[in-house]
């Protein structure tokens, strides 16, 4: 004889949720395993939803049948109306519940009975236990449906929050990765730039060493040859004098090369020391011109010098300023074809003494001007032009002028249009 536990009226979607929840609760109280609880609650939910969709009202009754062992949990789903249910209508239930039955009453209503055996090793469900089940279920909140929906909403909310948190973590991780990627790209670009700079510096160093070898090998060979000839007793006095002059010229040349190298070494190590005193730049220009007049005359250059009547005083070392002016003037003479014109002008303006040296020589490319005063750059250009010299002059000019608080710049309209070098040194009171 079945012992009734609970009956749930099904009239709306919320009662479907209530029937499903009650089915799971009763299956749990009866000692069924979680997977069996899920099967029963799912079957009840499907059948109760059929009632809502087709008939609009019905009921779900729970009972325990103890006529035989093992005991059975019996769920009866009643659906009034003219529609008759067939096994095809309950195909989904058949996959969940092994024992079920469909019957139709005289008025056309359908009753589907589900039977689930209870565990044999569990305690027998006596009428007293079943009555305790009923009381326990009756004590549950009356808004069981809303409670179930709220529980589901809480689970969904918790899931959404967890997903949101994961999304925020992913966004933060993505931003971190993008930042790291940008840093790596910038580092790679910097490393590529440094590698290119080092490669170019290494190339210029090799070219510089080749030119240095040439600059020293020629004078040394000439000195060695002159020394061997002087050792010959039959050399006439006139020839001895010529050989002595040759040795003197070559020694002077090598001395200049060594001095340039020493200056470069001092500049690289930042040990250039200046003995500053008041210097009139007019005297500096005049002395530099005297040193290079012969070179200009040898190439038939016209040398035009414009010096002001007033003093152009600066604070500096006269020898170094003559070296600066001489280097710029020597470059103008060297890179201007025979019969060229060179203009040297000295002015004073806005607290600065300005010296400009302009020639109508071979000119300077726009690409070369930004690095014209770097070490070894001139060595590269000198090799291409077939001119002699280490190409350290402009780098020395720039460094020495900066040590005086001044600057140097170059301008040219391109190859074949000559060039102008402008030196600016702060004016100083006499």
Short mmCIF file of C-alpha atoms in Angstrom, two decimals:
data_model
loop_
_atom_site.label_atom_id
_atom_site.label_comp_id
_atom_site.label_asym_id
_atom_site.label_seq_id
_atom_site.Cartn_x
_atom_site.Cartn_y
_atom_site.Cartn_z
CA UNK A 1 0.00 0.00 0.00
CA UNK A 2 1.51 3.37 -0.99
CA UNK A 3 2.24 5.80 1.81
CA UNK A 4 1.79 9.39 0.58
CA UNK A 5 4.58 11.88 1.23
CA UNK A 6 3.65 15.08 -0.63
CA UNK A 7 1.57 16.38 -3.53
CA UNK A 8 2.57 19.47 -5.55
CA UNK A 9 -0.03 21.26 -7.69
CA UNK A 10 1.37 22.33 -11.06
CA UNK A 11 -0.26 25.41 -12.60
CA UNK A 12 2.64 27.62 -13.69
CA UNK A 13 6.30 27.53 -14.54
CA UNK A 14 7.28 28.28 -10.95
CA UNK A 15 5.49 25.10 -9.77
CA UNK A 16 7.59 23.13 -12.26
CA UNK A 17 10.69 24.40 -10.48
CA UNK A 18 9.08 23.55 -7.11
CA UNK A 19 8.24 19.99 -8.25
CA UNK A 20 11.78 19.49 -9.47
CA UNK A 21 13.26 20.72 -6.19
CA UNK A 22 10.87 18.61 -4.08
CA UNK A 23 11.74 15.54 -6.16
CA UNK A 24 15.43 16.03 -5.45
CA UNK A 25 14.78 16.64 -1.71
CA UNK A 26 12.58 13.54 -1.31
CA UNK A 27 15.02 11.34 -3.26
CA UNK A 28 17.79 12.57 -0.97
CA UNK A 29 15.77 11.86 2.19
CA UNK A 30 14.94 8.39 0.84
CA UNK A 31 18.67 7.60 0.59
CA UNK A 32 19.13 7.62 -3.19
CA UNK A 33 22.53 8.45 -4.68
CA UNK A 34 23.10 11.93 -6.18
CA UNK A 35 22.96 10.61 -9.76
CA UNK A 36 19.56 8.99 -9.07
CA UNK A 37 18.38 12.20 -7.43
CA UNK A 38 19.30 14.07 -10.60
CA UNK A 39 17.51 11.55 -12.81
CA UNK A 40 14.28 11.71 -10.82
CA UNK A 41 14.26 15.51 -10.57
CA UNK A 42 14.96 15.85 -14.31
CA UNK A 43 12.18 13.40 -15.24
CA UNK A 44 9.70 15.15 -12.95
CA UNK A 45 10.65 18.55 -14.39
CA UNK A 46 10.15 17.34 -17.97
CA UNK A 47 6.75 15.77 -17.27
CA UNK A 48 5.54 18.74 -15.21
CA UNK A 49 6.51 21.12 -18.03
CA UNK A 50 4.47 18.97 -20.46
CA UNK A 51 1.48 19.57 -18.21
CA UNK A 52 1.96 23.34 -18.37
CA UNK A 53 2.47 23.32 -22.15
CA UNK A 54 -0.45 21.01 -23.04
CA UNK A 55 -3.08 21.06 -20.27
CA UNK A 56 -2.28 24.09 -18.16
CA UNK A 57 -2.75 22.32 -14.80
CA UNK A 58 -1.99 19.06 -13.06
CA UNK A 59 -0.21 17.57 -10.04
CA UNK A 60 2.83 15.63 -8.95
CA UNK A 61 2.42 13.21 -6.01
CA UNK A 62 5.23 11.48 -4.10
CA UNK A 63 4.72 8.21 -2.14
CA UNK A 64 6.54 5.11 -0.88
CA UNK A 65 5.37 1.59 -1.76
CA UNK A 66 6.45 -1.01 0.80
CA UNK A 67 4.37 -3.99 -0.33
CA UNK A 68 7.49 -5.63 -1.71
CA UNK A 69 11.21 -5.40 -1.08
CA UNK A 70 13.06 -3.37 -2.09
CA UNK A 71 10.74 -0.47 -1.33
CA UNK A 72 9.84 1.85 -4.19
CA UNK A 73 9.74 5.62 -4.46
CA UNK A 74 6.59 6.28 -6.50
CA UNK A 75 6.00 9.55 -8.35
CA UNK A 76 2.59 10.03 -9.97
CA UNK A 77 2.15 12.82 -12.52
CA UNK A 78 -1.52 13.46 -13.27
CA UNK A 79 -2.61 15.51 -16.28
CA UNK A 80 -6.36 16.08 -16.80
CA UNK A 81 -7.74 16.70 -20.27
CA UNK A 82 -8.51 14.96 -23.53
CA UNK A 83 -4.94 14.35 -24.67
CA UNK A 84 -3.58 10.88 -24.27
CA UNK A 85 0.10 10.42 -23.67
CA UNK A 86 2.05 7.73 -25.47
CA UNK A 87 5.53 6.32 -24.97
CA UNK A 88 6.76 8.62 -27.74
CA UNK A 89 5.76 11.60 -25.59
CA UNK A 90 7.95 10.30 -22.77
CA UNK A 91 11.04 9.22 -24.72
CA UNK A 92 13.24 11.48 -22.61
CA UNK A 93 11.85 10.02 -19.37
CA UNK A 94 12.44 6.47 -20.59
CA UNK A 95 16.19 7.19 -20.77
CA UNK A 96 16.16 8.33 -17.13
CA UNK A 97 13.75 5.97 -15.34
CA UNK A 98 13.58 2.23 -15.99
CA UNK A 99 10.19 1.56 -14.37
CA UNK A 100 7.30 3.77 -15.43
CA UNK A 101 3.70 3.33 -16.54
CA UNK A 102 1.19 5.41 -18.53
CA UNK A 103 -2.54 5.09 -17.98
CA UNK A 104 -5.66 6.98 -19.11
CA UNK A 105 -8.88 7.40 -17.12
CA UNK A 106 -12.47 7.52 -18.42
CA UNK A 107 -12.40 11.29 -18.77
CA UNK A 108 -9.27 11.21 -20.93
CA UNK A 109 -6.83 12.29 -18.28
CA UNK A 110 -3.32 10.77 -18.24
CA UNK A 111 -1.38 9.46 -15.28
CA UNK A 112 2.32 8.66 -15.54
CA UNK A 113 3.77 6.65 -12.66
CA UNK A 114 7.51 6.50 -12.05
CA UNK A 115 8.94 3.82 -9.77
CA UNK A 116 12.48 3.95 -8.43
CA UNK A 117 13.80 1.17 -6.16
CA UNK A 118 15.28 2.38 -2.87
CA UNK A 119 18.69 1.07 -1.71
CA UNK A 120 18.39 -2.39 -0.12
CA UNK A 121 21.14 -1.65 2.35
CA UNK A 122 19.30 1.41 3.63
CA UNK A 123 16.84 1.58 6.53
CA UNK A 124 13.24 0.64 5.81
CA UNK A 125 10.92 3.58 5.40
CA UNK A 126 8.17 2.83 7.89
CA UNK A 127 4.95 4.87 8.06
CA UNK A 128 6.44 6.74 11.02
CA UNK A 129 9.57 7.64 9.01
CA UNK A 130 7.45 8.67 6.04
CA UNK A 131 5.32 10.86 8.30
CA UNK A 132 8.53 12.45 9.62
CA UNK A 133 9.53 13.10 5.96
CA UNK A 134 6.21 14.85 5.40
CA UNK A 135 6.63 17.03 8.50
CA UNK A 136 10.19 17.88 7.52
CA UNK A 137 9.09 18.91 4.04
CA UNK A 138 6.19 20.91 5.48
CA UNK A 139 8.66 22.90 7.61
CA UNK A 140 10.56 24.06 4.53
CA UNK A 141 9.89 27.68 3.43
CA UNK A 142 6.59 28.21 1.66
CA UNK A 143 8.36 30.24 -1.02
CA UNK A 144 10.38 27.19 -2.03
CA UNK A 145 10.11 28.10 -5.69
CA UNK A 146 11.43 31.59 -5.21
CA UNK A 147 14.11 30.19 -2.94
CA UNK A 148 15.21 27.78 -5.64
CA UNK A 149 15.24 30.52 -8.26
CA UNK A 150 17.16 32.75 -5.89
CA UNK A 151 19.67 29.97 -5.27
CA UNK A 152 20.10 29.57 -9.01
CA UNK A 153 20.40 33.33 -9.40
CA UNK A 154 23.05 33.39 -6.69
CA UNK A 155 24.95 30.64 -8.47
CA UNK A 156 24.66 32.50 -11.76
CA UNK A 157 25.69 35.75 -10.13
CA UNK A 158 28.65 34.06 -8.50
CA UNK A 159 29.60 32.50 -11.83
CA UNK A 160 29.27 35.83 -13.64
CA UNK A 161 31.39 37.54 -10.97
CA UNK A 162 34.01 34.85 -11.27
CA UNK A 163 34.00 35.22 -15.06
CA UNK A 164 34.21 39.01 -14.70
CA UNK A 165 37.16 38.63 -12.36
CA UNK A 166 38.84 36.26 -14.79
CA UNK A 167 38.14 38.69 -17.62
CA UNK A 168 39.70 41.54 -15.65
CA UNK A 169 42.72 39.34 -14.94
CA UNK A 170 42.97 38.52 -18.64
CA UNK A 171 42.68 42.21 -19.58
CA UNK A 172 45.38 43.10 -17.05
CA UNK A 173 47.54 40.23 -18.29
CA UNK A 174 46.98 41.36 -21.88
CA UNK A 175 47.99 44.93 -21.01
CA UNK A 176 51.05 43.62 -19.20
CA UNK A 177 51.99 41.47 -22.18
CA UNK A 178 51.46 44.42 -24.55
CA UNK A 179 53.65 46.61 -22.34
CA UNK A 180 56.29 43.89 -22.17
CA UNK A 181 56.05 43.40 -25.92
CA UNK A 182 56.46 47.16 -26.50
CA UNK A 183 59.44 47.16 -24.15
CA UNK A 184 60.99 44.21 -25.95
CA UNK A 185 60.40 45.85 -29.34
CA UNK A 186 61.95 49.10 -28.12
CA UNK A 187 64.87 47.18 -26.64
CA UNK A 188 65.35 45.25 -29.87
CA UNK A 189 65.25 48.50 -31.86
CA UNK A 190 67.77 50.04 -29.47
CA UNK A 191 70.01 46.98 -29.73
CA UNK A 192 69.74 47.02 -33.52
CA UNK A 193 70.65 50.70 -33.54
CA UNK A 194 73.60 50.12 -31.22
CA UNK A 195 74.73 47.14 -33.29
CA UNK A 196 74.58 49.25 -36.46
CA UNK A 197 76.49 52.04 -34.70
CA UNK A 198 79.15 49.61 -33.49
CA UNK A 199 79.43 48.03 -36.91
CA UNK A 200 79.84 51.45 -38.54
CA UNK A 201 82.37 52.49 -35.89
CA UNK A 202 84.32 49.28 -36.47
CA UNK A 203 84.31 49.92 -40.23
CA UNK A 204 85.53 53.48 -39.75
CA UNK A 205 88.19 52.30 -37.33
CA UNK A 206 89.51 49.84 -39.91
CA UNK A 207 89.55 52.54 -42.59
CA UNK A 208 91.26 54.92 -40.19
CA UNK A 209 93.95 52.38 -39.36
CA UNK A 210 94.52 51.79 -43.07
CA UNK A 211 94.96 55.52 -43.66
CA UNK A 212 97.20 55.84 -40.59
CA UNK A 213 99.39 53.04 -41.91
CA UNK A 214 99.65 54.86 -45.24
CA UNK A 215 100.41 58.19 -43.55
CA UNK A 216 103.27 56.67 -41.55
CA UNK A 217 104.62 54.22 -44.10
CA UNK A 218 105.36 56.92 -46.71
CA UNK A 219 107.41 59.24 -44.45
CA UNK A 220 109.20 56.31 -42.82
CA UNK A 221 110.17 54.91 -46.22
CA UNK A 222 111.43 58.35 -47.32
CA UNK A 223 113.43 58.82 -44.10
CA UNK A 224 114.90 55.32 -44.39
CA UNK A 225 115.92 55.88 -47.99
CA UNK A 226 117.47 59.29 -47.17
CA UNK A 227 119.39 57.77 -44.23
CA UNK A 228 120.80 55.00 -46.44
CA UNK A 229 121.94 57.54 -49.03
CA UNK A 230 123.59 59.69 -46.36
CA UNK A 231 125.61 56.66 -45.30
CA UNK A 232 127.16 56.55 -48.79
CA UNK A 233 130.55 58.38 -48.73
CA UNK A 234 130.24 59.57 -52.34
CA UNK A 235 127.13 61.73 -51.76
CA UNK A 236 127.99 65.35 -52.65
CA UNK A 237 127.33 68.10 -50.07
CA UNK A 238 124.44 69.58 -52.09
CA UNK A 239 122.68 66.21 -52.15
CA UNK A 240 123.32 65.75 -48.44
CA UNK A 241 121.56 69.06 -47.77
CA UNK A 242 118.56 67.96 -49.87
CA UNK A 243 118.35 64.64 -48.04
CA UNK A 244 118.54 66.41 -44.68
CA UNK A 245 115.67 68.69 -45.71
CA UNK A 246 113.69 65.62 -46.83
CA UNK A 247 114.21 63.96 -43.46
CA UNK A 248 113.21 67.17 -41.67
CA UNK A 249 109.97 67.50 -43.69
CA UNK A 250 108.96 63.88 -43.14
CA UNK A 251 109.74 64.04 -39.41
CA UNK A 252 107.62 67.20 -39.18
CA UNK A 253 104.77 65.42 -40.97
CA UNK A 254 104.95 62.39 -38.66
CA UNK A 255 105.15 64.68 -35.65
CA UNK A 256 101.92 66.35 -36.77
CA UNK A 257 100.26 62.95 -37.19
CA UNK A 258 101.34 61.88 -33.72
CA UNK A 259 100.13 65.16 -32.22
CA UNK A 260 96.73 64.69 -33.86
CA UNK A 261 96.53 61.17 -32.45
CA UNK A 262 97.47 62.43 -28.99
CA UNK A 263 94.83 65.14 -29.23
CA UNK A 264 92.21 62.55 -30.18
CA UNK A 265 93.27 60.40 -27.23
CA UNK A 266 93.02 63.35 -24.83
CA UNK A 267 89.62 64.34 -26.18
CA UNK A 268 88.32 60.76 -25.90
CA UNK A 269 89.47 60.63 -22.28
CA UNK A 270 88.30 64.18 -21.51
CA UNK A 271 91.76 65.32 -20.44
CA UNK A 272 92.19 68.32 -22.74
CA UNK A 273 93.45 71.15 -20.50
CA UNK A 274 93.42 74.72 -21.77
CA UNK A 275 95.61 77.55 -20.49
CA UNK A 276 93.16 80.34 -21.12
CA UNK A 277 94.07 84.00 -21.44
CA UNK A 278 92.64 87.00 -23.36
CA UNK A 279 93.19 86.38 -27.08
CA UNK A 280 92.43 88.65 -30.04
CA UNK A 281 90.97 86.47 -32.77
CA UNK A 282 92.36 88.84 -35.42
CA UNK A 283 95.87 87.75 -34.47
CA UNK A 284 94.77 84.09 -34.49
CA UNK A 285 93.43 84.42 -38.04
CA UNK A 286 96.52 86.29 -39.26
CA UNK A 287 98.87 83.66 -37.83
CA UNK A 288 96.85 80.77 -39.33
CA UNK A 289 96.86 82.47 -42.73
CA UNK A 290 100.62 82.96 -42.58
CA UNK A 291 100.99 79.20 -42.00
CA UNK A 292 98.88 78.28 -45.04
CA UNK A 293 99.66 81.05 -47.53
CA UNK A 294 102.22 78.88 -49.28
CA UNK A 295 99.72 76.00 -49.61
CA UNK A 296 97.11 78.31 -51.11
CA UNK A 297 99.63 79.81 -53.50
CA UNK A 298 100.75 76.37 -54.63
CA UNK A 299 97.18 75.67 -55.85
CA UNK A 300 96.78 79.21 -57.22
CA UNK A 301 93.89 80.03 -54.85
CA UNK A 302 92.64 83.54 -54.26
CA UNK A 303 92.63 84.19 -50.51
CA UNK A 304 90.34 87.05 -49.43
CA UNK A 305 90.60 88.04 -45.73
CA UNK A 306 88.21 90.48 -44.01
CA UNK A 307 89.18 91.51 -40.47
CA UNK A 308 87.47 94.25 -38.42
CA UNK A 309 89.29 97.34 -37.12
CA UNK A 310 88.24 96.66 -33.53
CA UNK A 311 89.55 93.89 -31.32
CA UNK A 312 87.67 90.57 -31.20
CA UNK A 313 88.67 89.31 -27.78
CA UNK A 314 87.93 85.81 -26.49
CA UNK A 315 89.09 83.80 -23.48
CA UNK A 316 91.08 80.82 -24.66
CA UNK A 317 94.37 79.25 -25.54
CA UNK A 318 95.91 80.95 -28.58
CA UNK A 319 97.75 77.85 -29.81
CA UNK A 320 94.55 75.78 -29.83
CA UNK A 321 92.55 78.53 -31.55
CA UNK A 322 95.24 78.79 -34.23
CA UNK A 323 95.02 75.00 -34.60
CA UNK A 324 91.25 75.25 -35.09
CA UNK A 325 91.52 78.04 -37.68
CA UNK A 326 94.42 76.34 -39.44
CA UNK A 327 92.58 73.04 -39.75
CA UNK A 328 89.51 74.70 -41.30
CA UNK A 329 91.67 76.76 -43.65
CA UNK A 330 93.72 73.69 -44.64
CA UNK A 331 90.51 71.81 -45.47
CA UNK A 332 89.30 74.68 -47.66
CA UNK A 333 92.61 74.69 -49.54
CA UNK A 334 92.73 70.91 -49.87
CA UNK A 335 89.17 70.39 -51.14
CA UNK A 336 89.07 73.34 -53.53
CA UNK A 337 90.32 72.66 -57.07
CA UNK A 338 93.23 74.73 -58.41
CA UNK A 339 92.43 78.40 -59.02
CA UNK A 340 89.64 78.49 -56.44
CA UNK A 341 88.52 81.30 -54.16
CA UNK A 342 88.57 81.21 -50.34
CA UNK A 343 87.11 83.92 -48.11
CA UNK A 344 87.94 84.35 -44.42
CA UNK A 345 85.78 86.81 -42.47
CA UNK A 346 85.82 87.75 -38.78
CA UNK A 347 82.95 89.63 -37.08
CA UNK A 348 81.57 90.32 -33.62
CA UNK A 349 77.81 90.07 -32.97
CA UNK A 350 75.46 89.50 -30.02
CA UNK A 351 78.20 88.66 -27.56
CA UNK A 352 79.89 86.20 -29.90
CA UNK A 353 82.97 86.36 -32.11
CA UNK A 354 82.19 84.67 -35.43
CA UNK A 355 84.73 83.33 -37.92
CA UNK A 356 83.54 82.12 -41.32
CA UNK A 357 85.65 80.30 -43.92
CA UNK A 358 83.97 79.93 -47.32
CA UNK A 359 85.28 78.18 -50.43
CA UNK A 360 83.97 77.33 -53.89
CA UNK A 361 85.35 73.81 -53.76
CA UNK A 362 83.81 70.38 -54.21
CA UNK A 363 81.11 70.92 -51.55
CA UNK A 364 79.51 68.62 -48.99
CA UNK A 365 76.52 66.29 -49.36
CA UNK A 366 73.51 66.94 -47.13
CA UNK A 367 73.72 63.37 -45.82
CA UNK A 368 77.28 63.94 -44.58
CA UNK A 369 76.76 67.28 -42.80
CA UNK A 370 75.05 65.87 -39.62
CA UNK A 371 78.05 63.59 -38.92
CA UNK A 372 80.77 65.67 -40.50
CA UNK A 373 82.45 66.38 -37.15
CA UNK A 374 82.43 62.77 -35.91
CA UNK A 375 85.67 60.86 -35.52
CA UNK A 376 86.85 58.97 -38.62
CA UNK A 377 84.07 60.36 -40.85
CA UNK A 378 86.51 62.61 -42.65
CA UNK A 379 88.89 59.66 -42.97
CA UNK A 380 86.20 57.90 -45.01
CA UNK A 381 85.61 60.94 -47.19
CA UNK A 382 89.34 61.55 -47.64
CA UNK A 383 89.76 58.03 -48.98
CA UNK A 384 87.03 58.59 -51.53
CA UNK A 385 88.45 61.92 -52.64
CA UNK A 386 91.99 60.63 -52.92
CA UNK A 387 93.27 63.26 -50.47
CA UNK A 388 95.83 62.64 -47.80
CA UNK A 389 95.34 63.10 -44.08
CA UNK A 390 93.84 61.15 -41.21
CA UNK A 391 90.57 63.03 -41.27
CA UNK A 392 90.76 63.93 -37.57
CA UNK A 393 90.84 67.68 -38.12
CA UNK A 394 87.10 68.46 -37.93
CA UNK A 395 86.59 66.24 -34.89
CA UNK A 396 89.43 68.10 -33.16
CA UNK A 397 87.97 71.46 -34.22
CA UNK A 398 84.60 70.62 -32.72
CA UNK A 399 86.03 69.30 -29.44
CA UNK A 400 88.46 72.20 -28.97
CA UNK A 401 85.76 74.81 -29.65
CA UNK A 402 83.38 73.15 -27.20
CA UNK A 403 86.20 73.28 -24.62
CA UNK A 404 86.26 77.06 -25.27
CA UNK A 405 82.47 77.27 -24.84
CA UNK A 406 82.04 77.74 -28.57
CA UNK A 407 80.69 75.79 -31.53
CA UNK A 408 81.24 75.04 -35.21
CA UNK A 409 78.79 74.33 -38.01
CA UNK A 410 78.96 73.54 -41.71
CA UNK A 411 76.72 74.48 -44.62
CA UNK A 412 76.75 73.58 -48.31
CA UNK A 413 74.35 73.48 -51.25
CA UNK A 414 75.71 70.08 -52.22
CA UNK A 415 78.48 68.59 -54.27
CA UNK A 416 80.18 71.11 -56.58
CA UNK A 417 78.82 74.15 -54.73
CA UNK A 418 81.53 74.77 -52.15
CA UNK A 419 80.93 75.11 -48.42
CA UNK A 420 81.06 77.39 -45.41
CA UNK A 421 82.32 76.65 -41.90
CA UNK A 422 81.15 78.99 -39.13
CA UNK A 423 83.01 79.20 -35.80
CA UNK A 424 81.41 80.96 -32.84
CA UNK A 425 83.26 81.73 -29.58
CA UNK A 426 81.93 83.84 -26.68
CA UNK A 427 83.27 87.40 -26.72
CA UNK A 428 85.36 88.40 -23.73
CA UNK A 429 86.37 91.85 -22.53
CA UNK A 430 90.02 92.74 -23.05
#
